[in-house]
Amino acid sequence: MTAAFRWTLGMFLLAAACSRRDGRNVGGPSVALVDRVVLAEPDSITLGAVPYFDRDRAGNLYVSLTATGQVLRFGADGRLVTIIGRKGNGPGELQSPSAIKVLPGDSSFAVVDLGRSYLSRFTADGRFLGGFTTPARDIGLNWSYQGDTAFFALGLHPALIGRWRLGDDSIGLVGVTPTRLLAAPKAMLTYGRPDAIATPRGFLAVLATDPGIHVLDVRGMPTGFVRVGARLRRGTPEDLLAKDAGRSPTDPRALQPLGSITVSLHRLATGDIALVYLDFDQTKEWNPAEMSPSMNYFGNFRFYVTLVNQDLSRQRLDGPVSLTTSEASVPVFQGDTLAFLTRPPGGDTPPLVVTRFVVSDNGCDWKPTGGIGPARP
């Protein structure tokens, strides 16, 4: 589906059932709908582009607003419960809140202030608990836990993984980001941001430009690599091609097939590893109606989920997605449930919608990965 969009590196999934072709099961993993909740956005605050969010086990939603320096807490029914924080640089204030995570136990949450490389903690009802400076501005959006320690990937930082013992006032550093990525920051916009999860034997990570999963030891150092079958899976739609007709490849507005971007890495309760992919391509055109003409982006979003089993020897590829959305945020896992915050197209400002799905193996055939091969530099 072609639509004008704002880039928030997000995605949306629908259920994909097994189908048969030449007598064989070829469907991807199941992504089954659980529920949808429309948020009652307050008249006094403009939420604007789809914000970062997280969800607790009771269904309460925490949404960080970068523009206003606030966090909104919505109930499970979508109604606004409270507004937390205010714009500023003092204790309990937020300059540019971005990644937000509900902490284990659901009684508190952490929010990363991108504008000043700072992590603040609040109780669920908004009382400020403290904060500290972070080693990287870009703190990962998908966190994994071992005991009282959280692990997350770091973007554009010499260390690959951050380690935070909950309650401490510092973040430890684990692993090394390949210099080829540090030297090419635009790679994340083309092939996805780094992501990492903790395992009993170390870590698993995905890195921009690498078509698979890196296996790391407890120090975060690479010990192997598993190739996963990601690719551009469909051709560019006709309406997007029509916008690009007659443009030379050197035209800055020319069509760009950007590839397959990994937006989430998560370990399910079964031990299987879920990878969420976004495929898209884009073309551009000037908007002369604005006071200062700007470039509009038109893109085709295609979303998929792949499973890799516990020992990384088999994979279930490409549970396809068929959903129209003009804006989306990075999806949030909670156990085997995947939640998305999107703003569907239509009207001047359509409401934000939270949709949840359960990800599982639906019994179709698994394909071999080829096993764990040599580590990549």
Short mmCIF file of C-alpha atoms in Angstrom, two decimals:
data_model
loop_
_atom_site.label_atom_id
_atom_site.label_comp_id
_atom_site.label_asym_id
_atom_site.label_seq_id
_atom_site.Cartn_x
_atom_site.Cartn_y
_atom_site.Cartn_z
CA MET A 1 0.00 0.00 0.00
CA THR A 2 1.41 3.37 -1.00
CA ALA A 3 0.93 6.26 1.41
CA ALA A 4 2.56 9.42 2.58
CA PHE A 5 4.25 8.57 5.84
CA ARG A 6 6.28 9.80 8.78
CA TRP A 7 9.26 7.62 9.57
CA THR A 8 9.13 6.30 13.13
CA LEU A 9 10.67 2.91 12.31
CA GLY A 10 7.59 0.90 13.17
CA MET A 11 5.48 -1.91 11.85
CA PHE A 12 2.16 -3.72 11.94
CA LEU A 13 1.28 -7.41 11.66
CA LEU A 14 -1.73 -9.52 10.78
CA ALA A 15 -2.34 -13.23 11.29
CA ALA A 16 -0.77 -15.49 8.70
CA ALA A 17 -2.06 -19.03 8.35
CA CYS A 18 -0.47 -22.03 6.66
CA SER A 19 -1.15 -22.36 2.97
CA ARG A 20 -0.18 -25.17 0.65
CA ARG A 21 1.78 -24.98 -2.55
CA ASP A 22 2.82 -28.13 -4.42
CA GLY A 23 1.63 -30.18 -1.45
CA ARG A 24 3.93 -28.50 1.07
CA ASN A 25 3.28 -26.14 3.97
CA VAL A 26 4.76 -22.76 3.13
CA GLY A 27 3.11 -20.36 5.60
CA GLY A 28 5.03 -18.26 8.08
CA PRO A 29 4.47 -18.17 11.84
CA SER A 30 1.06 -17.28 13.25
CA VAL A 31 0.43 -13.70 14.40
CA ALA A 32 -3.11 -13.87 15.77
CA LEU A 33 -5.18 -10.80 16.67
CA VAL A 34 -5.98 -10.34 20.37
CA ASP A 35 -7.63 -6.88 20.58
CA ARG A 36 -7.63 -3.27 19.40
CA VAL A 37 -8.00 -0.16 21.59
CA VAL A 38 -8.47 3.40 20.30
CA LEU A 39 -6.79 6.03 22.47
CA ALA A 40 -8.88 8.99 23.63
CA GLU A 41 -6.37 11.73 22.84
CA PRO A 42 -6.76 14.84 25.03
CA ASP A 43 -7.86 18.08 23.35
CA SER A 44 -5.26 20.06 25.32
CA ILE A 45 -2.24 18.13 23.97
CA THR A 46 -1.32 17.42 20.37
CA LEU A 47 0.23 13.98 20.14
CA GLY A 48 1.35 14.57 16.55
CA ALA A 49 3.45 11.81 14.97
CA VAL A 50 3.16 8.37 16.51
CA PRO A 51 5.16 8.46 19.77
CA TYR A 52 7.21 5.84 21.60
CA PHE A 53 5.21 3.66 23.98
CA ASP A 54 5.18 0.67 26.33
CA ARG A 55 2.45 -1.35 28.00
CA ASP A 56 2.18 -3.00 31.43
CA ARG A 57 0.55 -6.36 32.18
CA ALA A 58 -2.73 -4.71 33.21
CA GLY A 59 -3.02 -3.02 29.81
CA ASN A 60 -2.04 0.50 30.90
CA LEU A 61 -0.20 2.34 28.14
CA TYR A 62 2.68 4.79 28.67
CA VAL A 63 3.31 7.17 25.76
CA SER A 64 6.29 9.57 25.61
CA LEU A 65 5.77 12.89 23.82
CA THR A 66 9.07 14.25 22.51
CA ALA A 67 7.64 17.65 21.56
CA THR A 68 6.04 18.48 24.93
CA GLY A 69 8.44 16.71 27.31
CA GLN A 70 5.66 14.64 28.88
CA VAL A 71 4.52 11.06 29.39
CA LEU A 72 0.83 10.21 29.08
CA ARG A 73 -0.60 7.20 30.89
CA PHE A 74 -3.72 5.66 29.35
CA GLY A 75 -5.87 2.97 30.94
CA ALA A 76 -6.57 -0.38 29.32
CA ASP A 77 -9.78 1.11 27.87
CA GLY A 78 -7.83 3.85 26.05
CA ARG A 79 -8.88 6.73 28.33
CA LEU A 80 -6.27 9.18 29.64
CA VAL A 81 -5.39 8.55 33.31
CA THR A 82 -2.61 11.04 34.06
CA ILE A 83 0.01 13.36 32.54
CA ILE A 84 3.54 12.95 33.90
CA GLY A 85 6.47 15.37 33.72
CA ARG A 86 7.00 18.67 31.97
CA LYS A 87 9.51 20.10 29.52
CA GLY A 88 12.82 21.16 31.07
CA ASN A 89 16.21 20.02 32.31
CA GLY A 90 15.56 19.79 36.05
CA PRO A 91 14.71 16.79 38.26
CA GLY A 92 11.57 15.11 36.97
CA GLU A 93 11.58 17.23 33.81
CA LEU A 94 12.05 15.90 30.27
CA GLN A 95 13.59 17.67 27.31
CA SER A 96 13.05 15.14 24.49
CA PRO A 97 11.65 11.87 25.90
CA SER A 98 11.99 8.92 23.53
CA ALA A 99 12.31 5.24 24.49
CA ILE A 100 10.09 4.33 27.42
CA LYS A 101 10.00 1.02 29.31
CA VAL A 102 7.73 -0.27 32.08
CA LEU A 103 10.06 -1.95 34.59
CA PRO A 104 9.48 -5.41 36.12
CA GLY A 105 6.69 -5.36 38.69
CA ASP A 106 4.79 -2.65 36.78
CA SER A 107 5.13 -0.14 39.64
CA SER A 108 7.59 2.13 37.83
CA PHE A 109 8.92 3.02 34.39
CA ALA A 110 12.07 4.44 32.82
CA VAL A 111 12.16 7.02 30.04
CA VAL A 112 15.22 8.01 28.00
CA ASP A 113 15.67 11.73 27.38
CA LEU A 114 17.26 11.83 23.93
CA GLY A 115 17.92 15.56 24.11
CA ARG A 116 20.33 15.31 27.06
CA SER A 117 21.38 11.62 27.19
CA TYR A 118 19.57 11.07 30.48
CA LEU A 119 17.45 8.27 31.95
CA SER A 120 14.66 9.17 34.40
CA ARG A 121 12.61 6.83 36.57
CA PHE A 122 9.05 7.51 37.73
CA THR A 123 6.42 5.61 39.68
CA ALA A 124 3.36 4.58 37.72
CA ASP A 125 1.46 7.57 39.09
CA GLY A 126 4.22 10.01 38.12
CA ARG A 127 6.43 10.51 41.19
CA PHE A 128 10.06 11.13 40.16
CA LEU A 129 12.43 8.49 41.57
CA GLY A 130 15.73 9.74 40.19
CA GLY A 131 17.85 9.60 37.08
CA PHE A 132 21.36 9.60 35.62
CA THR A 133 23.34 10.40 32.48
CA THR A 134 23.53 7.58 29.91
CA PRO A 135 26.63 6.67 27.85
CA ALA A 136 24.67 6.83 24.58
CA ARG A 137 21.82 9.02 23.38
CA ASP A 138 20.22 6.14 21.48
CA ILE A 139 19.12 3.53 24.02
CA GLY A 140 17.55 0.39 22.55
CA LEU A 141 13.77 0.08 22.37
CA ASN A 142 13.65 -3.68 23.06
CA TRP A 143 14.89 -4.68 26.52
CA SER A 144 15.56 -8.17 27.88
CA TYR A 145 16.08 -9.08 31.52
CA GLN A 146 18.12 -11.51 33.61
CA GLY A 147 17.19 -11.17 37.26
CA ASP A 148 17.35 -7.49 38.22
CA THR A 149 19.48 -6.51 35.20
CA ALA A 150 18.18 -5.06 31.93
CA PHE A 151 20.05 -5.41 28.62
CA PHE A 152 19.52 -3.34 25.47
CA ALA A 153 21.35 -2.43 22.28
CA LEU A 154 23.07 0.94 21.89
CA GLY A 155 22.89 2.89 18.64
CA LEU A 156 25.96 4.59 17.13
CA HIS A 157 28.12 3.81 20.14
CA PRO A 158 31.46 1.94 20.29
CA ALA A 159 29.86 -0.53 22.73
CA LEU A 160 27.10 -2.70 21.30
CA ILE A 161 25.05 -3.45 24.44
CA GLY A 162 24.08 -1.56 27.57
CA ARG A 163 23.65 -3.33 30.94
CA TRP A 164 21.68 -1.65 33.70
CA ARG A 165 21.19 -3.14 37.16
CA LEU A 166 17.79 -1.71 38.06
CA GLY A 167 18.11 0.94 40.71
CA ASP A 168 21.78 1.70 40.02
CA ASP A 169 22.78 5.08 38.66
CA SER A 170 24.93 3.93 35.78
CA ILE A 171 24.89 1.74 32.68
CA GLY A 172 27.64 -0.81 32.03
CA LEU A 173 28.93 -1.47 28.51
CA VAL A 174 29.20 -4.87 26.82
CA GLY A 175 30.62 -5.89 23.45
CA VAL A 176 31.97 -3.88 20.54
CA THR A 177 30.10 -2.33 17.61
CA PRO A 178 31.86 -3.12 14.30
CA THR A 179 33.75 -0.10 13.01
CA ARG A 180 32.13 -0.51 9.58
CA LEU A 181 28.80 0.47 11.18
CA LEU A 182 30.19 3.34 13.23
CA ALA A 183 31.64 4.74 10.02
CA ALA A 184 28.28 4.49 8.22
CA PRO A 185 25.53 5.89 10.48
CA LYS A 186 23.03 6.03 7.60
CA ALA A 187 23.15 2.23 7.48
CA MET A 188 20.58 2.15 10.31
CA LEU A 189 18.14 4.14 8.19
CA THR A 190 18.63 1.71 5.33
CA TYR A 191 18.95 -1.64 7.10
CA GLY A 192 17.63 -1.15 10.62
CA ARG A 193 18.99 -0.25 14.04
CA PRO A 194 21.01 -2.75 16.12
CA ASP A 195 19.08 -4.93 18.53
CA ALA A 196 20.23 -7.47 21.13
CA ILE A 197 18.75 -9.85 23.70
CA ALA A 198 20.35 -11.70 26.60
CA THR A 199 20.44 -15.52 26.64
CA PRO A 200 21.71 -18.00 29.25
CA ARG A 201 24.99 -18.30 27.30
CA GLY A 202 25.49 -14.68 26.24
CA PHE A 203 23.62 -12.58 23.70
CA LEU A 204 22.00 -12.66 20.28
CA ALA A 205 22.17 -9.54 18.13
CA VAL A 206 21.11 -8.20 14.77
CA LEU A 207 23.19 -5.53 13.02
CA ALA A 208 22.54 -3.30 10.03
CA THR A 209 23.55 -4.85 6.67
CA ASP A 210 23.96 -8.39 8.10
CA PRO A 211 21.26 -10.89 6.98
CA GLY A 212 21.00 -12.95 10.14
CA ILE A 213 21.72 -13.30 13.87
CA HIS A 214 25.09 -12.73 15.56
CA VAL A 215 25.89 -15.10 18.43
CA LEU A 216 27.87 -13.39 21.24
CA ASP A 217 29.46 -14.69 24.43
CA VAL A 218 28.83 -13.24 27.91
CA ARG A 219 31.38 -10.47 27.20
CA GLY A 220 29.44 -9.50 24.08
CA MET A 221 32.17 -10.77 21.75
CA PRO A 222 31.13 -12.56 18.52
CA THR A 223 31.41 -16.36 18.42
CA GLY A 224 29.20 -17.21 15.43
CA PHE A 225 26.64 -16.09 12.86
CA VAL A 226 23.37 -17.66 11.67
CA ARG A 227 22.05 -16.65 8.27
CA VAL A 228 18.31 -15.93 8.19
CA GLY A 229 16.44 -15.74 4.90
CA ALA A 230 15.43 -12.06 4.71
CA ARG A 231 14.91 -10.43 1.33
CA LEU A 232 12.78 -7.98 -0.60
CA ARG A 233 9.76 -10.18 -0.97
CA ARG A 234 7.47 -8.38 -3.45
CA GLY A 235 7.84 -6.03 -6.37
CA THR A 236 7.25 -2.30 -6.10
CA PRO A 237 3.51 -1.47 -6.52
CA GLU A 238 2.27 0.19 -9.70
CA ASP A 239 1.17 3.48 -8.09
CA LEU A 240 4.60 4.00 -6.58
CA LEU A 241 6.25 3.23 -9.91
CA ALA A 242 3.95 5.77 -11.60
CA LYS A 243 5.20 8.55 -9.27
CA ASP A 244 8.74 7.65 -10.30
CA ALA A 245 8.09 7.50 -14.05
CA GLY A 246 10.53 9.47 -16.18
CA ARG A 247 13.02 10.22 -13.41
CA SER A 248 16.67 9.45 -13.96
CA PRO A 249 18.53 7.34 -11.36
CA THR A 250 20.50 10.45 -10.35
CA ASP A 251 17.35 12.46 -9.57
CA PRO A 252 17.28 12.99 -5.75
CA ARG A 253 13.59 12.08 -5.85
CA ALA A 254 14.22 8.76 -7.61
CA LEU A 255 12.73 5.54 -6.26
CA GLN A 256 14.85 3.91 -3.56
CA PRO A 257 14.28 0.23 -2.79
CA LEU A 258 15.80 0.28 0.69
CA GLY A 259 15.75 -3.39 1.60
CA SER A 260 14.64 -5.43 4.58
CA ILE A 261 14.93 -3.71 7.96
CA THR A 262 14.94 -5.63 11.24
CA VAL A 263 12.87 -3.67 13.76
CA SER A 264 12.58 -6.14 16.62
CA LEU A 265 14.34 -9.18 18.11
CA HIS A 266 12.66 -11.11 20.94
CA ARG A 267 12.80 -14.46 22.71
CA LEU A 268 9.37 -16.12 23.07
CA ALA A 269 8.32 -18.30 26.02
CA THR A 270 9.02 -21.39 23.89
CA GLY A 271 12.63 -20.25 23.46
CA ASP A 272 12.08 -19.50 19.77
CA ILE A 273 13.53 -16.22 18.52
CA ALA A 274 11.13 -13.82 16.77
CA LEU A 275 12.48 -11.33 14.24
CA VAL A 276 10.18 -8.60 12.95
CA TYR A 277 11.03 -7.18 9.52
CA LEU A 278 9.89 -4.08 7.69
CA ASP A 279 10.38 -3.97 3.92
CA PHE A 280 9.81 -0.69 2.15
CA ASP A 281 10.83 1.44 -0.78
CA GLN A 282 10.23 5.14 -1.27
CA THR A 283 10.05 7.97 -3.74
CA LYS A 284 9.84 11.72 -3.10
CA GLU A 285 8.26 14.84 -4.48
CA TRP A 286 8.30 18.52 -3.56
CA ASN A 287 5.32 20.02 -1.78
CA PRO A 288 5.08 23.52 -3.31
CA ALA A 289 2.02 24.43 -1.22
CA GLU A 290 4.11 24.97 1.91
CA MET A 291 5.69 28.33 2.83
CA SER A 292 9.10 26.65 2.67
CA PRO A 293 8.71 23.83 0.13
CA SER A 294 9.66 20.48 1.62
CA MET A 295 9.98 16.95 0.32
CA ASN A 296 7.06 14.55 0.77
CA TYR A 297 7.94 10.88 1.05
CA PHE A 298 5.73 8.19 -0.46
CA GLY A 299 6.46 4.63 0.56
CA ASN A 300 5.25 1.08 0.37
CA PHE A 301 5.29 -0.72 3.74
CA ARG A 302 5.50 -4.53 3.85
CA PHE A 303 5.78 -6.27 7.22
CA TYR A 304 6.84 -9.82 8.16
CA VAL A 305 7.71 -11.96 11.18
CA THR A 306 10.19 -14.86 11.14
CA LEU A 307 10.89 -17.45 13.84
CA VAL A 308 14.21 -19.18 14.52
CA ASN A 309 14.24 -22.13 16.93
CA GLN A 310 16.19 -22.33 20.19
CA ASP A 311 19.37 -23.91 18.83
CA LEU A 312 19.27 -21.65 15.74
CA SER A 313 19.19 -24.61 13.38
CA ARG A 314 15.73 -24.06 11.85
CA GLN A 315 13.64 -21.09 10.71
CA ARG A 316 10.02 -20.30 9.86
CA LEU A 317 10.11 -17.46 7.34
CA ASP A 318 7.89 -14.55 6.49
CA GLY A 319 4.52 -14.42 8.15
CA PRO A 320 3.24 -11.67 5.80
CA VAL A 321 1.30 -8.57 6.80
CA SER A 322 -1.43 -6.76 4.93
CA LEU A 323 -2.36 -3.55 6.73
CA THR A 324 -2.51 0.10 5.72
CA THR A 325 -0.97 2.60 8.11
CA SER A 326 0.58 5.99 7.48
CA GLU A 327 2.41 6.16 10.83
CA ALA A 328 3.69 3.55 13.26
CA SER A 329 6.03 3.20 16.22
CA VAL A 330 8.42 0.39 17.05
CA PRO A 331 6.40 -2.64 18.26
CA VAL A 332 6.57 -3.78 21.89
CA PHE A 333 6.77 -7.41 23.01
CA GLN A 334 5.29 -8.60 26.29
CA GLY A 335 5.85 -12.34 26.57
CA ASP A 336 4.49 -13.80 23.34
CA THR A 337 2.20 -10.82 22.74
CA LEU A 338 3.21 -8.09 20.33
CA ALA A 339 1.65 -4.62 20.60
CA PHE A 340 1.67 -1.83 18.00
CA LEU A 341 0.79 1.84 18.16
CA THR A 342 -0.33 3.22 14.80
CA ARG A 343 -2.25 6.07 13.26
CA PRO A 344 -4.35 4.69 10.40
CA PRO A 345 -4.73 6.87 7.29
CA GLY A 346 -7.88 8.90 6.81
CA GLY A 347 -9.25 12.26 7.94
CA ASP A 348 -7.19 15.16 9.22
CA THR A 349 -5.83 13.40 12.30
CA PRO A 350 -7.10 9.84 12.73
CA PRO A 351 -6.87 8.47 16.28
CA LEU A 352 -3.98 6.42 17.60
CA VAL A 353 -4.77 2.71 17.85
CA VAL A 354 -3.11 0.01 19.98
CA THR A 355 -3.38 -3.47 18.48
CA ARG A 356 -2.11 -6.68 20.08
CA PHE A 357 -1.24 -10.02 18.51
CA VAL A 358 0.01 -13.37 19.81
CA VAL A 359 3.04 -14.74 17.95
CA SER A 360 3.43 -18.52 17.74
CA ASP A 361 4.51 -21.42 15.57
CA ASN A 362 1.44 -22.66 13.69
CA GLY A 363 2.78 -26.13 12.94
CA CYS A 364 4.00 -25.58 9.41
CA ASP A 365 7.31 -26.89 8.09
CA TRP A 366 10.54 -25.44 9.41
CA LYS A 367 13.47 -24.85 7.06
CA PRO A 368 17.15 -25.35 7.98
CA THR A 369 19.27 -22.26 8.64
CA GLY A 370 22.54 -24.01 7.95
CA GLY A 371 23.46 -23.79 11.62
CA ILE A 372 25.90 -21.48 13.41
CA GLY A 373 28.74 -20.49 11.11
CA PRO A 374 31.90 -18.46 11.70
CA ALA A 375 31.58 -15.09 13.41
CA ARG A 376 31.42 -11.99 11.23
CA PRO A 377 33.88 -9.16 11.88
#
